Amino acid sequence: MNALPVRTRDAEGTRTVARALAGALQPGDLLVLDGPLGAGKTTFTQGLGAGLNVRGPVASPTFVIERVHPNLGDGPDLVHVDAYRLGGGGDIDDLDLEADLDRAITVVEWGRDRVEHLVSSYLRVELERPDQVEDPHDPDEPRTLRLTPYGPRWDESAILRLEAALAAVTGLDGIVLAAESTSAADPTEADAPTGAAESTGAADPTEADASTGAAESTEENR
């Protein structure tokens, strides 16, 4: 299938796309994120975590390789993996991702050509920066996202749900609508998951591991 393109104006637009995409996913789905440094892979995952209503904060897992974010309701957990420092398939296999695949939604940054062998179906999300920008690591520069589904999981009905999720947050020009425009239809959609995640963070200040501080300093550049 051809890729489904969507364009964003800034980092919040990337999060908006991911929040909308959460409604088209189901336990067992694998998302393979691809793009250069600073393209917004962690930013995308933050939006997905908010859409799934999982415990945060969602930050780059580079220094711990894998983080599991439990769902705050009855939905699937989010497994967030950064394969940037991993080698070939052997290193990925050592993580035993297959143990979580069936019950969670798994996102692998830098996963292209590293994790596809684990499943029969996956969704590749390519994030592209403009060729010329003032600051190539600025997350608020425009981005182009290209979503390409592979495998039998993504049949015609699943692709239609995917297309509908993207259409709900994009204008006729294919650019993601401003946050106030997308939240007008459902004012609780974006804020409720984030608020829930923040409240759990306050209740359990030790939830994030010691590497989170270092990871957060680079999360927008991943």
PDB file of C-alpha atoms in Angstrom:
ATOM      1  CA  MET A   1       0.000   0.000   0.000  1.00  0.00           C
ATOM      2  CA  ASN A   2       1.084   3.565  -0.622  1.00  0.00           C
ATOM      3  CA  ALA A   3       2.070   5.660   2.383  1.00  0.00           C
ATOM      4  CA  LEU A   4      -0.510   7.916   4.031  1.00  0.00           C
ATOM      5  CA  PRO A   5       1.090  11.369   4.308  1.00  0.00           C
ATOM      6  CA  VAL A   6       0.243  14.051   6.842  1.00  0.00           C
ATOM      7  CA  ARG A   7       2.011  17.331   7.541  1.00  0.00           C
ATOM      8  CA  THR A   8       2.407  19.150  10.833  1.00  0.00           C
ATOM      9  CA  ARG A   9       3.343  22.729  11.639  1.00  0.00           C
ATOM     10  CA  ASP A  10       5.063  22.028  14.956  1.00  0.00           C
ATOM     11  CA  ALA A  11       5.717  19.475  17.684  1.00  0.00           C
ATOM     12  CA  GLU A  12       2.183  19.705  19.030  1.00  0.00           C
ATOM     13  CA  GLY A  13       0.904  18.798  15.586  1.00  0.00           C
ATOM     14  CA  THR A  14       3.016  15.640  15.671  1.00  0.00           C
ATOM     15  CA  ARG A  15       1.538  14.754  19.061  1.00  0.00           C
ATOM     16  CA  THR A  16      -1.953  15.431  17.712  1.00  0.00           C
ATOM     17  CA  VAL A  17      -1.455  12.937  14.885  1.00  0.00           C
ATOM     18  CA  ALA A  18      -0.271  10.280  17.333  1.00  0.00           C
ATOM     19  CA  ARG A  19      -3.144  10.909  19.764  1.00  0.00           C
ATOM     20  CA  ALA A  20      -5.613  10.439  16.925  1.00  0.00           C
ATOM     21  CA  LEU A  21      -3.807   7.335  15.706  1.00  0.00           C
ATOM     22  CA  ALA A  22      -4.206   5.697  19.129  1.00  0.00           C
ATOM     23  CA  GLY A  23      -7.886   5.142  18.415  1.00  0.00           C
ATOM     24  CA  ALA A  24      -7.085   3.045  15.341  1.00  0.00           C
ATOM     25  CA  LEU A  25      -4.650   0.727  17.122  1.00  0.00           C
ATOM     26  CA  GLN A  26      -5.175  -2.492  19.057  1.00  0.00           C
ATOM     27  CA  PRO A  27      -3.102  -4.725  21.366  1.00  0.00           C
ATOM     28  CA  GLY A  28      -0.383  -6.479  19.419  1.00  0.00           C
ATOM     29  CA  ASP A  29       0.298  -3.605  17.039  1.00  0.00           C
ATOM     30  CA  LEU A  30       3.921  -2.735  16.334  1.00  0.00           C
ATOM     31  CA  LEU A  31       4.903   0.766  15.178  1.00  0.00           C
ATOM     32  CA  VAL A  32       8.326   1.169  13.601  1.00  0.00           C
ATOM     33  CA  LEU A  33       9.470   4.803  13.773  1.00  0.00           C
ATOM     34  CA  ASP A  34      11.991   5.963  11.215  1.00  0.00           C
ATOM     35  CA  GLY A  35      13.625   9.331  10.671  1.00  0.00           C
ATOM     36  CA  PRO A  36      16.809  11.310  11.301  1.00  0.00           C
ATOM     37  CA  LEU A  37      17.917  12.808  14.588  1.00  0.00           C
ATOM     38  CA  GLY A  38      15.528  15.537  15.656  1.00  0.00           C
ATOM     39  CA  ALA A  39      12.688  14.346  13.427  1.00  0.00           C
ATOM     40  CA  GLY A  40      10.292  13.970  16.371  1.00  0.00           C
ATOM     41  CA  LYS A  41      10.118  10.233  17.083  1.00  0.00           C
ATOM     42  CA  THR A  42       9.900  10.689  20.850  1.00  0.00           C
ATOM     43  CA  THR A  43       7.494  13.589  20.380  1.00  0.00           C
ATOM     44  CA  PHE A  44       5.254  11.276  18.364  1.00  0.00           C
ATOM     45  CA  THR A  45       5.424   8.625  21.092  1.00  0.00           C
ATOM     46  CA  GLN A  46       4.443  11.201  23.717  1.00  0.00           C
ATOM     47  CA  GLY A  47       1.271  11.918  21.771  1.00  0.00           C
ATOM     48  CA  LEU A  48       0.550   8.226  21.380  1.00  0.00           C
ATOM     49  CA  GLY A  49       0.973   7.694  25.107  1.00  0.00           C
ATOM     50  CA  ALA A  50      -1.510  10.487  25.806  1.00  0.00           C
ATOM     51  CA  GLY A  51      -3.987   9.001  23.354  1.00  0.00           C
ATOM     52  CA  LEU A  52      -3.676   5.553  24.941  1.00  0.00           C
ATOM     53  CA  ASN A  53      -3.949   7.003  28.459  1.00  0.00           C
ATOM     54  CA  VAL A  54      -0.797   5.410  29.834  1.00  0.00           C
ATOM     55  CA  ARG A  55       1.312   6.374  32.822  1.00  0.00           C
ATOM     56  CA  GLY A  56       3.993   8.925  32.006  1.00  0.00           C
ATOM     57  CA  PRO A  57       6.235  10.613  31.539  1.00  0.00           C
ATOM     58  CA  VAL A  58       7.066   9.346  28.075  1.00  0.00           C
ATOM     59  CA  ALA A  59      10.692  10.226  27.374  1.00  0.00           C
ATOM     60  CA  SER A  60      13.449   8.857  25.201  1.00  0.00           C
ATOM     61  CA  PRO A  61      14.399   5.399  26.560  1.00  0.00           C
ATOM     62  CA  THR A  62      17.885   5.553  24.997  1.00  0.00           C
ATOM     63  CA  PHE A  63      19.742   4.835  28.229  1.00  0.00           C
ATOM     64  CA  VAL A  64      17.444   2.034  29.374  1.00  0.00           C
ATOM     65  CA  ILE A  65      16.559   0.787  25.858  1.00  0.00           C
ATOM     66  CA  GLU A  66      12.992  -0.197  26.808  1.00  0.00           C
ATOM     67  CA  ARG A  67      10.246   1.269  28.999  1.00  0.00           C
ATOM     68  CA  VAL A  68       6.801  -0.151  29.698  1.00  0.00           C
ATOM     69  CA  HIS A  69       4.076   2.427  30.393  1.00  0.00           C
ATOM     70  CA  PRO A  70       1.076   0.757  32.085  1.00  0.00           C
ATOM     71  CA  ASN A  71      -2.377   1.800  30.955  1.00  0.00           C
ATOM     72  CA  LEU A  72      -4.307   3.867  33.493  1.00  0.00           C
ATOM     73  CA  GLY A  73      -7.588   2.311  32.405  1.00  0.00           C
ATOM     74  CA  ASP A  74      -8.438  -0.965  30.738  1.00  0.00           C
ATOM     75  CA  GLY A  75      -6.611  -0.345  27.463  1.00  0.00           C
ATOM     76  CA  PRO A  76      -3.281  -1.738  26.253  1.00  0.00           C
ATOM     77  CA  ASP A  77       0.070  -0.797  27.760  1.00  0.00           C
ATOM     78  CA  LEU A  78       2.657   1.108  25.733  1.00  0.00           C
ATOM     79  CA  VAL A  79       6.078  -0.480  25.252  1.00  0.00           C
ATOM     80  CA  HIS A  80       8.587   2.160  24.140  1.00  0.00           C
ATOM     81  CA  VAL A  81      11.908   0.963  22.729  1.00  0.00           C
ATOM     82  CA  ASP A  82      14.866   2.927  21.383  1.00  0.00           C
ATOM     83  CA  ALA A  83      16.969   0.741  19.088  1.00  0.00           C
ATOM     84  CA  TYR A  84      19.502   3.502  18.350  1.00  0.00           C
ATOM     85  CA  ARG A  85      22.286   1.855  20.356  1.00  0.00           C
ATOM     86  CA  LEU A  86      21.415  -1.698  19.398  1.00  0.00           C
ATOM     87  CA  GLY A  87      23.076  -3.725  16.699  1.00  0.00           C
ATOM     88  CA  GLY A  88      21.398  -6.322  14.529  1.00  0.00           C
ATOM     89  CA  GLY A  89      18.519  -8.671  15.105  1.00  0.00           C
ATOM     90  CA  GLY A  90      20.344 -10.558  17.830  1.00  0.00           C
ATOM     91  CA  ASP A  91      20.373  -7.569  20.183  1.00  0.00           C
ATOM     92  CA  ILE A  92      16.678  -6.943  19.566  1.00  0.00           C
ATOM     93  CA  ASP A  93      15.890 -10.592  20.251  1.00  0.00           C
ATOM     94  CA  ASP A  94      17.692 -10.299  23.594  1.00  0.00           C
ATOM     95  CA  LEU A  95      15.075  -7.748  24.709  1.00  0.00           C
ATOM     96  CA  ASP A  96      12.369 -10.428  24.442  1.00  0.00           C
ATOM     97  CA  LEU A  97       9.873  -7.973  22.985  1.00  0.00           C
ATOM     98  CA  GLU A  98       7.697 -10.844  21.868  1.00  0.00           C
ATOM     99  CA  ALA A  99       6.670 -11.351  25.502  1.00  0.00           C
ATOM    100  CA  ASP A 100       4.825  -7.997  25.418  1.00  0.00           C
ATOM    101  CA  LEU A 101       3.751  -7.808  21.794  1.00  0.00           C
ATOM    102  CA  ASP A 102       0.393  -9.551  22.120  1.00  0.00           C
ATOM    103  CA  ARG A 103      -0.912  -7.475  25.026  1.00  0.00           C
ATOM    104  CA  ALA A 104       0.622  -4.065  24.338  1.00  0.00           C
ATOM    105  CA  ILE A 105       1.177  -1.519  21.631  1.00  0.00           C
ATOM    106  CA  THR A 106       4.901  -1.451  20.925  1.00  0.00           C
ATOM    107  CA  VAL A 107       6.759   1.537  19.491  1.00  0.00           C
ATOM    108  CA  VAL A 108      10.362   1.133  18.362  1.00  0.00           C
ATOM    109  CA  GLU A 109      12.373   4.240  17.544  1.00  0.00           C
ATOM    110  CA  TRP A 110      15.147   3.595  15.017  1.00  0.00           C
ATOM    111  CA  GLY A 111      13.470   0.249  14.391  1.00  0.00           C
ATOM    112  CA  ARG A 112      13.602   0.055  10.617  1.00  0.00           C
ATOM    113  CA  ASP A 113      15.272  -3.165   9.397  1.00  0.00           C
ATOM    114  CA  ARG A 114      15.727  -4.253  13.024  1.00  0.00           C
ATOM    115  CA  VAL A 115      12.356  -5.462  14.327  1.00  0.00           C
ATOM    116  CA  GLU A 116      10.149  -6.298  11.373  1.00  0.00           C
ATOM    117  CA  HIS A 117      11.098  -9.980  11.618  1.00  0.00           C
ATOM    118  CA  LEU A 118       9.332 -10.228  14.989  1.00  0.00           C
ATOM    119  CA  VAL A 119       5.812  -9.881  13.568  1.00  0.00           C
ATOM    120  CA  SER A 120       3.741 -10.560  10.470  1.00  0.00           C
ATOM    121  CA  SER A 121       2.272  -7.030  10.444  1.00  0.00           C
ATOM    122  CA  TYR A 122       3.476  -3.597  11.454  1.00  0.00           C
ATOM    123  CA  LEU A 123       2.950   0.109  10.830  1.00  0.00           C
ATOM    124  CA  ARG A 124       5.947   2.116   9.678  1.00  0.00           C
ATOM    125  CA  VAL A 125       5.891   5.810  10.597  1.00  0.00           C
ATOM    126  CA  GLU A 126       8.479   7.890   8.766  1.00  0.00           C
ATOM    127  CA  LEU A 127       9.111  11.406  10.066  1.00  0.00           C
ATOM    128  CA  GLU A 128      10.788  13.880   7.754  1.00  0.00           C
ATOM    129  CA  ARG A 129      12.213  17.339   8.390  1.00  0.00           C
ATOM    130  CA  PRO A 130      12.367  20.072   5.755  1.00  0.00           C
ATOM    131  CA  ASP A 131      15.666  20.187   3.879  1.00  0.00           C
ATOM    132  CA  GLN A 132      16.367  23.740   5.000  1.00  0.00           C
ATOM    133  CA  VAL A 133      15.380  25.034   8.436  1.00  0.00           C
ATOM    134  CA  GLU A 134      16.855  27.550  10.858  1.00  0.00           C
ATOM    135  CA  ASP A 135      17.472  24.878  13.494  1.00  0.00           C
ATOM    136  CA  PRO A 136      17.347  21.230  12.327  1.00  0.00           C
ATOM    137  CA  HIS A 137      16.846  20.062  15.924  1.00  0.00           C
ATOM    138  CA  ASP A 138      13.948  22.440  16.649  1.00  0.00           C
ATOM    139  CA  PRO A 139      10.857  20.272  17.275  1.00  0.00           C
ATOM    140  CA  ASP A 140       8.601  23.181  16.313  1.00  0.00           C
ATOM    141  CA  GLU A 141       9.699  23.149  12.700  1.00  0.00           C
ATOM    142  CA  PRO A 142       7.225  21.564  10.233  1.00  0.00           C
ATOM    143  CA  ARG A 143       7.336  17.816   9.781  1.00  0.00           C
ATOM    144  CA  THR A 144       5.951  15.352   7.236  1.00  0.00           C
ATOM    145  CA  LEU A 145       4.769  11.986   8.541  1.00  0.00           C
ATOM    146  CA  ARG A 146       4.270   9.017   6.214  1.00  0.00           C
ATOM    147  CA  LEU A 147       2.370   6.038   7.597  1.00  0.00           C
ATOM    148  CA  THR A 148       2.694   2.739   5.734  1.00  0.00           C
ATOM    149  CA  PRO A 149       0.918  -0.402   6.981  1.00  0.00           C
ATOM    150  CA  TYR A 150       2.314  -3.856   6.212  1.00  0.00           C
ATOM    151  CA  GLY A 151       0.833  -7.319   6.651  1.00  0.00           C
ATOM    152  CA  PRO A 152      -2.543  -8.992   7.107  1.00  0.00           C
ATOM    153  CA  ARG A 153      -3.454  -7.039  10.265  1.00  0.00           C
ATOM    154  CA  TRP A 154      -3.851  -3.979   8.083  1.00  0.00           C
ATOM    155  CA  ASP A 155      -6.749  -5.135   5.956  1.00  0.00           C
ATOM    156  CA  GLU A 156      -9.180  -2.807   4.217  1.00  0.00           C
ATOM    157  CA  SER A 157     -11.273  -2.074   7.316  1.00  0.00           C
ATOM    158  CA  ALA A 158      -8.193  -1.367   9.445  1.00  0.00           C
ATOM    159  CA  ILE A 159      -6.803   0.995   6.827  1.00  0.00           C
ATOM    160  CA  LEU A 160     -10.147   2.798   6.642  1.00  0.00           C
ATOM    161  CA  ARG A 161     -10.009   3.348  10.423  1.00  0.00           C
ATOM    162  CA  LEU A 162      -6.465   4.626  10.054  1.00  0.00           C
ATOM    163  CA  GLU A 163      -7.481   7.034   7.312  1.00  0.00           C
ATOM    164  CA  ALA A 164     -10.474   8.234   9.343  1.00  0.00           C
ATOM    165  CA  ALA A 165      -8.269   8.908  12.375  1.00  0.00           C
ATOM    166  CA  LEU A 166      -5.926  11.053  10.289  1.00  0.00           C
ATOM    167  CA  ALA A 167      -8.782  12.841   8.517  1.00  0.00           C
ATOM    168  CA  ALA A 168     -10.258  13.856  11.876  1.00  0.00           C
ATOM    169  CA  VAL A 169      -7.221  16.009  12.701  1.00  0.00           C
ATOM    170  CA  THR A 170      -6.196  17.333   9.280  1.00  0.00           C
ATOM    171  CA  GLY A 171      -7.541  20.088   7.090  1.00  0.00           C
ATOM    172  CA  LEU A 172      -8.290  19.917   3.387  1.00  0.00           C
ATOM    173  CA  ASP A 173      -4.678  20.888   2.680  1.00  0.00           C
ATOM    174  CA  GLY A 174      -3.408  17.797   4.526  1.00  0.00           C
ATOM    175  CA  ILE A 175      -1.905  19.838   7.371  1.00  0.00           C
ATOM    176  CA  VAL A 176      -2.785  19.005  10.972  1.00  0.00           C
ATOM    177  CA  LEU A 177      -5.259  21.458  12.423  1.00  0.00           C
ATOM    178  CA  ALA A 178      -4.326  23.722  15.307  1.00  0.00           C
ATOM    179  CA  ALA A 179      -4.786  22.159  18.742  1.00  0.00           C
ATOM    180  CA  GLU A 180      -7.781  24.342  19.587  1.00  0.00           C
ATOM    181  CA  SER A 181      -9.516  23.227  16.393  1.00  0.00           C
ATOM    182  CA  THR A 182      -9.064  19.505  17.038  1.00  0.00           C
ATOM    183  CA  SER A 183     -10.048  19.788  20.698  1.00  0.00           C
ATOM    184  CA  ALA A 184     -13.230  21.723  19.932  1.00  0.00           C
ATOM    185  CA  ALA A 185     -15.048  18.566  18.882  1.00  0.00           C
ATOM    186  CA  ASP A 186     -14.041  16.727  22.076  1.00  0.00           C
ATOM    187  CA  PRO A 187     -12.494  18.999  24.710  1.00  0.00           C
ATOM    188  CA  THR A 188     -11.542  16.056  26.945  1.00  0.00           C
ATOM    189  CA  GLU A 189      -9.731  14.021  24.319  1.00  0.00           C
ATOM    190  CA  ALA A 190      -6.287  15.595  24.589  1.00  0.00           C
ATOM    191  CA  ASP A 191      -6.328  16.839  28.169  1.00  0.00           C
ATOM    192  CA  ALA A 192      -7.705  13.912  30.151  1.00  0.00           C
ATOM    193  CA  PRO A 193      -4.913  11.402  29.455  1.00  0.00           C
ATOM    194  CA  THR A 194      -2.202  13.974  30.108  1.00  0.00           C
ATOM    195  CA  GLY A 195      -3.759  15.078  33.357  1.00  0.00           C
ATOM    196  CA  ALA A 196      -4.121  11.512  34.496  1.00  0.00           C
ATOM    197  CA  ALA A 197      -0.483  10.811  33.740  1.00  0.00           C
ATOM    198  CA  GLU A 198       0.625  13.899  35.638  1.00  0.00           C
ATOM    199  CA  SER A 199      -1.421  12.987  38.685  1.00  0.00           C
ATOM    200  CA  THR A 200       0.108   9.529  38.852  1.00  0.00           C
ATOM    201  CA  GLY A 201       3.565  11.036  38.501  1.00  0.00           C
ATOM    202  CA  ALA A 202       2.872  13.210  41.548  1.00  0.00           C
ATOM    203  CA  ALA A 203       1.642  10.216  43.528  1.00  0.00           C
ATOM    204  CA  ASP A 204       4.711   8.145  42.713  1.00  0.00           C
ATOM    205  CA  PRO A 205       7.760  10.393  42.219  1.00  0.00           C
ATOM    206  CA  THR A 206      10.073   7.404  41.950  1.00  0.00           C
ATOM    207  CA  GLU A 207       8.303   5.878  38.947  1.00  0.00           C
ATOM    208  CA  ALA A 208      10.734   7.315  36.436  1.00  0.00           C
ATOM    209  CA  ASP A 209      14.206   5.838  36.653  1.00  0.00           C
ATOM    210  CA  ALA A 210      17.355   7.814  37.284  1.00  0.00           C
ATOM    211  CA  SER A 211      18.153   8.078  33.607  1.00  0.00           C
ATOM    212  CA  THR A 212      14.993  10.036  32.814  1.00  0.00           C
ATOM    213  CA  GLY A 213      16.612  13.393  33.422  1.00  0.00           C
ATOM    214  CA  ALA A 214      19.368  12.676  30.941  1.00  0.00           C
ATOM    215  CA  ALA A 215      16.914  11.253  28.464  1.00  0.00           C
ATOM    216  CA  GLU A 216      14.525  14.212  28.677  1.00  0.00           C
ATOM    217  CA  SER A 217      17.303  16.584  27.726  1.00  0.00           C
ATOM    218  CA  THR A 218      17.586  14.813  24.390  1.00  0.00           C
ATOM    219  CA  GLU A 219      14.031  13.618  23.829  1.00  0.00           C
ATOM    220  CA  GLU A 220      13.086  16.250  21.273  1.00  0.00           C
ATOM    221  CA  ASN A 221      16.242  15.412  19.305  1.00  0.00           C
ATOM    222  CA  ARG A 222      15.458  11.706  19.020  1.00  0.00           C
TER     223      ARG A 222
END
